[in-house]
Amino acid sequence: MTRRKGERNKKKGRVENSTTDTIIKLISFPSLDQPDKWCETMPSFERWQGIPRIVGVIIGTHIHILMPPDGNWKLYVNRKSWASIVFQCVVDGDGNFCDVQVFRCSPLGQSLQNNK
C-alpha cells in the first residue's frame, strides 16, 4: 500500500512540475518597460476592486469534477471533501484573461491530443 501511495505521489509531482514549468514559460505579468500599459490598467482595477495602483492579479478557483474512477481519486478531493481541480489565471482590470494553453502543453493534454 505504501508503495502505491509513493507511486501516486511521484506521478502527481511530475504533473505538477510539468504544469508549473509550462505556466512559467507562458504567463507573464505586465512588462517593466511598458509603464504606459500600467497606466491603462490601473484605473480598471481601482474601479473593479477599489484598490489603487494594481496592474495584474492572479485569481484561483476550484472547478468541480466527477470523482475519478481509478485509485487516484484521493488526489482530487479538496478540503471541502469534493473532487476538484484548481484553475488559476492572471486577469486584467476588467477580470478578463486569455487561454495560455497550459493544458495543451502538459503531458496529459498531449496524450489526449494523440489519442493515447
Tab-separated table of C-alpha atoms in Angstrom:
chain	number	residue	atom	x	y	z
A	1	MET	CA	0.000	0.000	0.000
A	2	THR	CA	2.811	2.413	0.856
A	3	ARG	CA	4.496	1.683	-2.473
A	4	ARG	CA	1.312	2.548	-4.390
A	5	LYS	CA	0.929	5.791	-2.471
A	6	GLY	CA	4.542	6.664	-3.256
A	7	GLU	CA	3.982	5.968	-6.961
A	8	ARG	CA	0.845	8.140	-6.992
A	9	ASN	CA	2.682	10.975	-5.276
A	10	LYS	CA	5.544	10.651	-7.772
A	11	LYS	CA	3.085	10.871	-10.707
A	12	LYS	CA	1.320	13.810	-9.087
A	13	GLY	CA	4.671	15.529	-8.595
A	14	ARG	CA	5.597	15.048	-12.272
A	15	VAL	CA	2.268	16.525	-13.398
A	16	GLU	CA	2.625	19.461	-11.006
A	17	ASN	CA	6.220	20.131	-12.097
A	18	SER	CA	5.320	19.949	-15.781
A	19	THR	CA	2.348	22.268	-15.298
A	20	THR	CA	4.409	24.733	-13.271
A	21	ASP	CA	7.180	24.762	-15.898
A	22	THR	CA	4.628	25.456	-18.630
A	23	ILE	CA	2.953	28.226	-16.635
A	24	ILE	CA	6.297	29.914	-16.036
A	25	LYS	CA	7.009	29.841	-19.784
A	26	LEU	CA	3.600	31.120	-20.897
A	27	ILE	CA	2.246	33.538	-18.281
A	28	SER	CA	3.734	36.966	-17.982
A	29	PHE	CA	2.902	40.000	-15.928
A	30	PRO	CA	2.951	43.485	-17.416
A	31	SER	CA	6.447	44.288	-18.618
A	32	LEU	CA	8.568	46.675	-16.582
A	33	ASP	CA	9.487	48.545	-19.748
A	34	GLN	CA	5.845	49.364	-20.619
A	35	PRO	CA	4.657	51.812	-17.931
A	36	ASP	CA	2.106	53.224	-20.397
A	37	LYS	CA	0.284	49.862	-20.264
A	38	TRP	CA	0.250	50.105	-16.480
A	39	CYS	CA	-1.434	53.489	-16.649
A	40	GLU	CA	-4.163	51.969	-18.838
A	41	THR	CA	-4.721	49.030	-16.473
A	42	MET	CA	-4.625	50.703	-13.053
A	43	PRO	CA	-7.929	52.653	-13.337
A	44	SER	CA	-9.792	49.443	-14.228
A	45	PHE	CA	-8.575	47.687	-11.082
A	46	GLU	CA	-9.428	50.661	-8.948
A	47	ARG	CA	-12.993	50.720	-10.365
A	48	TRP	CA	-13.321	46.936	-10.095
A	49	GLN	CA	-11.923	46.403	-6.581
A	50	GLY	CA	-11.334	49.861	-5.164
A	51	ILE	CA	-7.615	49.178	-4.863
A	52	PRO	CA	-5.285	51.748	-6.459
A	53	ARG	CA	-2.008	51.085	-8.301
A	54	ILE	CA	-2.673	47.436	-9.259
A	55	VAL	CA	-1.547	46.207	-12.704
A	56	GLY	CA	-2.358	42.478	-12.546
A	57	VAL	CA	-3.682	39.792	-10.218
A	58	ILE	CA	-3.742	36.023	-10.019
A	59	ILE	CA	-7.188	34.602	-9.325
A	60	GLY	CA	-7.889	30.981	-8.472
A	61	THR	CA	-10.973	28.851	-8.044
A	62	HIS	CA	-11.887	25.190	-7.658
A	63	ILE	CA	-13.557	23.580	-10.674
A	64	HIS	CA	-15.908	20.756	-9.678
A	65	ILE	CA	-15.145	17.464	-11.461
A	66	LEU	CA	-16.630	13.987	-11.328
A	67	MET	CA	-14.824	11.701	-8.917
A	68	PRO	CA	-12.159	9.850	-10.932
A	69	PRO	CA	-12.959	6.112	-11.062
A	70	ASP	CA	-9.392	4.883	-10.584
A	71	GLY	CA	-7.312	4.668	-7.436
A	72	ASN	CA	-6.080	8.255	-7.785
A	73	TRP	CA	-9.390	9.841	-6.761
A	74	LYS	CA	-7.994	10.967	-3.399
A	75	LEU	CA	-5.577	13.274	-5.223
A	76	TYR	CA	-8.557	15.356	-6.392
A	77	VAL	CA	-10.507	15.685	-3.133
A	78	ASN	CA	-10.246	19.213	-1.765
A	79	ARG	CA	-10.548	20.397	1.843
A	80	LYS	CA	-14.343	20.562	1.481
A	81	SER	CA	-14.416	16.834	0.585
A	82	TRP	CA	-15.461	17.111	-3.060
A	83	ALA	CA	-13.413	16.437	-6.183
A	84	SER	CA	-11.977	19.440	-7.973
A	85	ILE	CA	-9.081	20.824	-9.931
A	86	VAL	CA	-7.704	24.285	-9.251
A	87	PHE	CA	-7.946	26.888	-12.001
A	88	GLN	CA	-5.614	29.864	-11.735
A	89	CYS	CA	-5.184	32.714	-14.158
A	90	VAL	CA	-3.766	36.193	-14.458
A	91	VAL	CA	-6.515	38.751	-15.069
A	92	ASP	CA	-6.604	42.343	-16.203
A	93	GLY	CA	-8.515	45.190	-14.595
A	94	ASP	CA	-11.802	44.076	-16.148
A	95	GLY	CA	-11.495	40.466	-14.968
A	96	ASN	CA	-10.501	39.204	-18.421
A	97	PHE	CA	-7.931	36.502	-19.007
A	98	CYS	CA	-6.611	34.709	-22.060
A	99	ASP	CA	-6.171	30.989	-22.598
A	100	VAL	CA	-2.456	30.343	-22.442
A	101	GLN	CA	-2.878	26.708	-23.445
A	102	VAL	CA	-1.158	25.296	-20.385
A	103	PHE	CA	-3.230	22.109	-20.543
A	104	ARG	CA	-2.382	21.501	-24.199
A	105	CYS	CA	1.321	21.678	-23.343
A	106	SER	CA	1.021	19.279	-20.404
A	107	PRO	CA	1.777	15.557	-20.792
A	108	LEU	CA	-1.903	14.735	-20.160
A	109	GLY	CA	-3.097	17.249	-22.742
A	110	GLN	CA	-0.611	15.979	-25.322
A	111	SER	CA	-1.604	12.394	-24.587
A	112	LEU	CA	-5.281	13.210	-25.165
A	113	GLN	CA	-4.459	15.043	-28.398
A	114	ASN	CA	-2.558	11.969	-29.622
A	115	ASN	CA	-5.409	9.607	-28.588
A	116	LYS	CA	-3.200	7.673	-26.172
